[in-house]
Amino acid sequence: MDRRSLLKLSSAAAALQMLPGFVFAQATGSFRVGSLCPVTGAGSPYGPGMQQAIRMAVDEVNAAGGAAGVKLELFSEDSQTKPDAAVLAAKKLIEVNKVQALLGTWASGVTLAVMPLTDAAGIIEMNTSGAPAISTLDTKDLVWRYQATNDRFGQAFAEICKKNGYKRPATMAFNNASGLGNTQGFTKAWEAAGGKVVAHVTYEPNRPSYRSELQKILDAKPDVIVTGSYLPDTTIILREWFQSGTPVKWIMPGWAASPDLVKALGNEVTEGIISVDSVSNEKSKSYAHYDELYTKATGKSGSTNVYAAMTYDMVVVLALAIEAAGPGATTEQVNAKIREVGNPGGTPVFTFAEGKALLAKKEKINYEGASSKLDFDKYGDVTPDFGVYVIEKGEFVRKDVVSIPPGV
Amino acid sequence: MIQFLNLLINGITEGLVVALPALAMTLVMGVNRFPNAATGDFMTTGAFMAVGAQLLGVQSLVLATFLAALITAMLSAASYELIFKKLARQPMIASLLAAIGLGFLLRSVISFFAGHDQRTFNVPLVRAWNFDGIRILPTDLAIAGAALGCLAVVFILLYRTSFGRQLRAVSDNPDLARASGIRARKLMIGLWLLVGVLSAIGGVLLGMKAVVMPELGWDHLIPAFAAMVLGGIGSPVGAVIGALLMSVAQELSVPLLGPSYKLVLSFGVLALVLMVRPAGLMGRVDLIR
Amino acid sequence: MTAYLQAIGIVSLIYALLALGLNLQFGLTRLVNFGVVAFFAIGAYTSALLALAGVPLLLSFAAATVLAGISALPLGLLSLRLREDYLAIVTLGFSEAVRITLQQEEWLTKGVQGLPGIPKVFASLGPAGSDTALFFILVAATALVAWGTLRLTRSPLGRLLRAIGDDEPALMALGKNPTKFKVQIFMVGAALSGLAGAFYAHFITFISPEQFLPLVTFYVWMGLIMGGSGSVRGALGGAVLLMIFLEGSRFIKDFIPGVSEVQMASVRLAVVGLALILVTMYRPNGLFGKTTT
């Protein structure tokens, strides 16, 4: 290598070395939180909102005086919804920013790639992913899942179908772990109860049209179509379905059947769609509180992004656990308090400030979150109730609540 | 039979939408000799400009598309002047990579200002016409019609005007064209304006069928590229035929292979055709090694 | 901090291996391979599946390399007949076909669920030790490949290969048959990509088909061209450059106030795009390439 190129190469390397030195003041006296949301990539409809929800929760906690006497310090990175990009981002957060908790991973692939890193570093991980493997690989009990597992969702779908008297369901799944997971969970539960799924199709992302896939389903004459889908593809499918004129009912997860769907398609198309979402008590104060903050921060209703409610709760639960563990606690000790502040056995509280006040009086609390009641099972997975909403004239009307027993 | 016809109709509609960017790419490929990987992001730009126009109060989608096409055309011409003209003497790879970079840049500017939310066009939803099980969506018909109209105009331009004649001359034989005194610069600007318009309209049509997001064009780049190659690089007619053939083949394969292997099928078709005709369906034989 | 830089180092070296493989194919014989990620994926899945089944890592790495190389044979043969831009799309199509097959054939690859829990090299050293071990193994492997490529370039065979790239009709007139060499080089390049894939799988420990999109191929090309194709130095330097842009842009947000965290993602993409345009326009031989054409 000649001298010129050697010079160029070493100055480039030196520049890279210098950059981080500027920016990472090791702030002592703060609890460092990392956020790793899918700001770009497949999760981009949800990632920015998720990241902002974390930011607003952190600000709220700090405004209330922090937790256990320290402020929360937030470091945000974009996972790009890609496992390899997420690994590097996680490494940066863990090694450079020295975060003590990593929140907001959305795609199962991202969570699965990042878990070994957080486990090795002994830090808390909180995610909204659906894959079953996350529960089984969580050997150190440091990983907390704020979204119902695919299986649970599928069971909820099956329960709803049964209650509504549907006999001939068909399924449509977005070809990724979560989409397929949801419909497979449904099929498993439905067939276990003796039913039969009349047709299934797995469709590819980023296609301009799903007419042939939809046609295959409609040809089997189902009375209801259960989907594991996301907003963009659902928009396309519904638009094509409506224009085809075939009557059929739809059951979808809340991240697909959201106000944005109504906005895109209008009231007529979306009339009667059943949207399923994990939920806490109706008119719960925590949801209203989160909604208010979210609307102020983003200009959109909190119901447009169910994952943002989950990430908001992540920060609140974490802060309450820090508070409960007391000043100077280790990450492990904080981790041990998470079930304590989230699970039944204490006074229900609905905001961080409320919880902090009661903890100061040495009382036990049970934070009922904005995204669900946040009761964690032995795997660290939430076991939420599911809210069944029907879209009527563009509004989401809550019709029912479905409970899946935690042991399942 | 009914299923076959329905799949055929799906394929043709999709094919017509892909035909526009495929045509845009083949024009640039034939004249400037590189695959313009920014075509997809020009489509996205066009779609977003039209969405923006509608948000600013322009009711008519046609007018919004017109404005979008204007802006995209200027951007496209600018990109030629500032970037690709300077890379003309470099190997193809350099222009290709610069085009990829341009695509990233366009996408990032759009997402910076418009965010990552999905957007849709205000198009009235109409029920399909059902002929004994054969379904035709009026919107699809409108889209197909617009695409066909666009293609017709382009072909008239290419084969009935002196602009088109000169373009084809340069595409066939740049040295001879230069020697005979065709004024390259104006020609190039005209070409790139045209490419911009085509991409913008393609983007709007795609957005009408699907949803408008920053990744819109990039996701459809590869099908357009494949269609261009299948049809024969540099051949406008080939690009359209390639696009139609690929989309129809994909749709017809669904009952046999399922929706996920669609893309694999089209590449398989492409590979097969190229083995028999290495220059593509309508490409010229002397272009191969 | 060192662990983070080490991680960047590991990823850079993986990209370096990919770039060296591509450099053999394109730099020496002008074969436009836009399917690099296909062999990367084949290598990654081969090693991962074998390792998860209990096969020792040395063997699984070897199998990954060999299988990736062999799988390049059909494409290699096809490449002889096609002009470069046609070859580009066919190789791209091949890589998509590989990805979709990996995605659909769940019985073999677990499909979209992916393969978690892939064993790390020298796992008994613990995660940090394992990463350090991997880093040094990669350094050694890359150095070996770089040295091998240099020897190849300077050998009589290498000179012949450069000749193929530059003037095939003349070669054939001289009675030399470049066909066999071209295919062999294509396969060796693919084998290197497969080896890189194995390293990748055992570093990230979770692989799924969506990690093997054409974008990876584009990144490798970016690195190679920015560094300067046709030289080992260019391939290595390009990989480093690529990482600087991809990772370095992450730190920009600390310097630009008033921009939301969400918008920073757009800024990062803009920086990469702008860098691509500027480098191709003003440094056509790449930043580390030869100064004469």
Coordinates of N, CA and C in Angstrom, one line a residue, chain A residues 39-42 44-45 48 175 201-204 206-213 215-216 218-219 231-233 235-236 239-246 260-261 263-266 268-269 300, chain B residues 2-3 6-7 9-10 13-14 116-121 124-130 135-140 206-211 213 215 219-220 223 250-251 254 259-263:
Chain A
V39 N -37.6 3.0 13.1 CA -38.0 4.3 12.5 C -38.0 4.2 11.0
T40 N -37.1 3.4 10.5 CA -37.2 3.2 9.0 C -37.4 1.7 8.8
G41 N -37.7 1.3 7.5 CA -37.9 -0.1 7.2 C -39.3 -0.5 7.4
A42 N -39.6 -1.8 7.4 CA -40.9 -2.3 7.4 C -41.8 -1.8 8.6
S44 N -41.7 1.2 9.8 CA -41.7 2.6 9.8 C -43.1 3.2 10.0
P45 N -44.2 2.6 9.7 CA -45.5 3.2 10.1 C -45.6 3.3 11.6
P48 N -41.6 5.7 14.3 CA -41.4 7.0 14.8 C -42.4 7.3 16.0
N175 N -46.5 -12.1 4.8 CA -45.4 -13.1 4.9 C -44.3 -12.7 5.8
V201 N -54.2 -17.9 2.6 CA -53.2 -17.4 1.6 C -52.1 -16.6 2.4
T202 N -50.9 -16.8 2.0 CA -49.8 -16.0 2.5 C -49.3 -15.0 1.4
Y203 N -49.4 -13.8 1.7 CA -49.1 -12.8 0.6 C -47.8 -12.1 0.9
E204 N -47.1 -11.7 -0.2 CA -45.8 -11.0 -0.1 C -46.0 -9.5 0.2
N206 N -45.1 -5.4 -0.1 CA -44.8 -4.5 -1.2 C -45.3 -4.8 -2.6
R207 N -46.4 -5.4 -2.7 CA -47.0 -5.6 -4.0 C -48.0 -4.5 -4.2
P208 N -48.2 -4.1 -5.5 CA -49.2 -3.1 -5.8 C -50.6 -3.6 -5.7
S209 N -50.8 -4.9 -5.8 CA -52.2 -5.4 -5.8 C -52.2 -6.8 -5.2
Y210 N -53.3 -7.1 -4.6 CA -53.4 -8.5 -4.0 C -54.7 -9.2 -4.6
R211 N -55.1 -8.8 -5.8 CA -56.3 -9.3 -6.3 C -56.3 -10.8 -6.4
S212 N -55.3 -11.4 -6.9 CA -55.3 -12.9 -7.1 C -55.4 -13.6 -5.8
E213 N -54.6 -13.0 -4.8 CA -54.6 -13.6 -3.5 C -56.0 -13.5 -2.9
Q215 N -58.8 -13.2 -4.4 CA -59.7 -14.0 -5.2 C -59.7 -15.4 -4.7
K216 N -58.5 -15.9 -4.5 CA -58.4 -17.3 -4.0 C -59.2 -17.5 -2.8
L218 N -61.7 -15.6 -1.7 CA -63.2 -15.3 -1.9 C -63.8 -16.5 -2.6
D219 N -63.0 -17.2 -3.4 CA -63.6 -18.3 -4.2 C -64.0 -19.5 -3.2
L231 N -50.8 -2.2 8.1 CA -51.7 -1.1 7.5 C -51.6 -1.0 6.0
P232 N -50.4 -0.9 5.3 CA -50.4 -0.6 3.9 C -51.1 -1.8 3.1
D233 N -50.7 -3.0 3.4 CA -51.3 -4.1 2.7 C -52.8 -4.3 2.9
T235 N -54.8 -1.9 3.6 CA -55.5 -0.8 2.8 C -55.7 -1.3 1.4
I236 N -54.7 -1.9 0.8 CA -54.8 -2.4 -0.6 C -55.9 -3.5 -0.7
R239 N -59.4 -2.3 -0.2 CA -59.9 -1.5 -1.3 C -60.3 -2.4 -2.4
E240 N -59.5 -3.4 -2.7 CA -59.9 -4.4 -3.8 C -61.1 -5.2 -3.4
W241 N -61.2 -5.6 -2.2 CA -62.3 -6.4 -1.7 C -63.6 -5.6 -1.9
F242 N -63.6 -4.4 -1.4 CA -64.8 -3.6 -1.5 C -65.3 -3.4 -3.0
Q243 N -64.3 -3.2 -3.8 CA -64.6 -3.0 -5.2 C -65.1 -4.3 -5.9
S244 N -64.8 -5.4 -5.3 CA -65.2 -6.7 -5.9 C -66.7 -6.9 -5.5
G245 N -67.1 -6.3 -4.5 CA -68.6 -6.4 -4.1 C -69.0 -7.7 -3.5
T246 N -68.0 -8.5 -3.0 CA -68.4 -9.8 -2.3 C -68.6 -9.5 -0.8
D260 N -56.1 5.2 10.9 CA -55.4 5.5 9.6 C -56.0 4.7 8.5
L261 N -56.5 3.5 8.8 CA -57.2 2.7 7.8 C -58.5 3.4 7.4
K263 N -59.1 6.5 7.6 CA -58.7 7.7 6.9 C -58.4 7.4 5.4
A264 N -57.8 6.3 5.2 CA -57.4 6.0 3.9 C -58.5 5.5 3.0
L265 N -59.5 4.8 3.6 CA -60.5 4.1 2.8 C -61.9 4.7 3.0
G266 N -62.1 5.5 4.0 CA -63.4 6.0 4.2 C -64.3 5.1 5.0
E268 N -67.4 3.9 4.4 CA -68.2 2.8 3.7 C -67.4 1.5 3.6
V269 N -66.2 1.6 3.2 CA -65.4 0.4 3.1 C -65.1 -0.2 4.4
K300 N -51.5 13.3 16.3 CA -52.4 12.2 15.9 C -52.9 11.5 17.2
Chain B
I2 N -62.9 -19.0 -15.9 CA -63.2 -17.7 -15.3 C -62.0 -17.2 -14.5
Q3 N -61.4 -18.2 -13.8 CA -60.3 -17.8 -12.9 C -59.1 -17.4 -13.9
N6 N -59.8 -13.8 -15.0 CA -59.6 -12.9 -13.9 C -58.1 -12.6 -13.7
L7 N -57.3 -13.7 -13.7 CA -55.9 -13.6 -13.5 C -55.2 -12.8 -14.6
I9 N -56.6 -10.6 -16.5 CA -57.0 -9.1 -16.3 C -56.1 -8.5 -15.3
N10 N -55.9 -9.2 -14.1 CA -55.0 -8.7 -13.1 C -53.6 -8.4 -13.7
T13 N -53.4 -5.4 -16.1 CA -53.4 -4.1 -15.4 C -52.1 -3.8 -14.7
E14 N -51.6 -4.8 -13.9 CA -50.3 -4.6 -13.3 C -49.2 -4.4 -14.3
H116 N -43.2 9.0 7.4 CA -43.3 7.7 6.9 C -44.7 7.1 6.8
D117 N -45.7 8.0 7.1 CA -47.1 7.5 7.1 C -47.5 7.2 5.7
Q118 N -48.4 6.3 5.5 CA -48.9 6.0 4.2 C -49.9 7.1 3.8
R119 N -50.0 7.3 2.5 CA -50.9 8.3 1.9 C -51.7 7.7 0.8
T120 N -52.9 8.2 0.6 CA -53.7 7.6 -0.5 C -54.2 8.8 -1.3
F121 N -54.6 8.5 -2.5 CA -55.2 9.5 -3.3 C -56.7 9.6 -3.1
P124 N -62.6 8.2 -5.9 CA -63.8 7.6 -5.4 C -63.8 6.0 -5.7
L125 N -64.3 5.3 -4.7 CA -64.3 3.8 -4.8 C -65.6 3.4 -5.5
V126 N -65.4 2.6 -6.6 CA -66.5 2.1 -7.3 C -66.5 0.6 -7.4
R127 N -67.7 0.0 -7.3 CA -67.8 -1.4 -7.3 C -67.4 -2.0 -8.7
A128 N -66.9 -3.2 -8.7 CA -66.5 -3.8 -9.9 C -67.7 -4.2 -10.8
W129 N -67.4 -4.3 -12.1 CA -68.4 -4.9 -13.0 C -68.2 -6.4 -13.0
N130 N -69.2 -7.1 -12.8 CA -69.1 -8.5 -12.7 C -69.8 -9.2 -13.9
R135 N -64.4 -10.3 -13.2 CA -64.5 -9.0 -12.5 C -63.5 -8.0 -13.1
I136 N -64.1 -6.9 -13.4 CA -63.3 -5.7 -13.9 C -63.6 -4.5 -13.0
L137 N -62.5 -4.0 -12.4 CA -62.6 -2.9 -11.6 C -62.5 -1.6 -12.4
P138 N -63.5 -0.7 -12.3 CA -63.5 0.5 -13.1 C -62.2 1.3 -12.8
T139 N -61.7 1.3 -11.6 CA -60.5 2.1 -11.3 C -59.3 1.5 -12.1
D140 N -59.3 0.1 -12.1 CA -58.2 -0.5 -12.8 C -58.3 -0.1 -14.3
L206 N -49.4 3.9 -9.7 CA -49.1 2.9 -8.7 C -49.7 3.2 -7.4
G207 N -49.6 4.5 -7.1 CA -50.1 5.0 -5.8 C -51.6 4.9 -5.8
M208 N -52.3 5.0 -6.9 CA -53.7 4.8 -6.9 C -54.1 3.3 -6.7
K209 N -53.3 2.4 -7.2 CA -53.6 1.0 -7.0 C -53.2 0.6 -5.6
A210 N -52.1 1.1 -5.1 CA -51.6 0.7 -3.8 C -51.7 1.8 -2.8
V211 N -50.7 2.1 -2.0 CA -50.6 3.3 -1.2 C -49.3 4.0 -1.4
M213 N -46.0 5.6 -0.2 CA -45.1 5.6 0.9 C -43.7 5.9 0.4
E215 N -41.1 4.2 0.3 CA -40.4 3.1 -0.4 C -41.1 2.7 -1.7
D219 N -39.4 -0.3 -4.2 CA -39.9 -1.7 -4.2 C -40.2 -2.2 -5.6
H220 N -40.6 -1.3 -6.5 CA -41.0 -1.7 -7.8 C -39.9 -1.5 -8.9
P223 N -38.9 -5.2 -10.7 CA -39.8 -5.7 -11.7 C -39.6 -4.9 -13.0
Q250 N -46.7 -13.9 -14.1 CA -46.7 -14.0 -12.6 C -48.1 -14.4 -12.1
E251 N -49.1 -13.7 -12.6 CA -50.5 -13.9 -12.1 C -51.0 -15.3 -12.5
V254 N -49.9 -18.2 -10.2 CA -50.3 -18.2 -8.8 C -51.1 -19.5 -8.4
P259 N -48.6 -17.4 -4.3 CA -48.2 -16.0 -4.5 C -46.7 -15.7 -4.2
S260 N -46.1 -16.5 -3.4 CA -44.8 -16.1 -3.0 C -43.7 -16.4 -4.0
Y261 N -44.0 -17.4 -4.9 CA -43.0 -17.7 -5.9 C -43.2 -16.9 -7.2
K262 N -44.1 -15.9 -7.2 CA -44.3 -15.1 -8.4 C -43.0 -14.5 -8.9
L263 N -42.3 -13.9 -8.1 CA -41.1 -13.2 -8.5 C -40.1 -14.2 -9.1

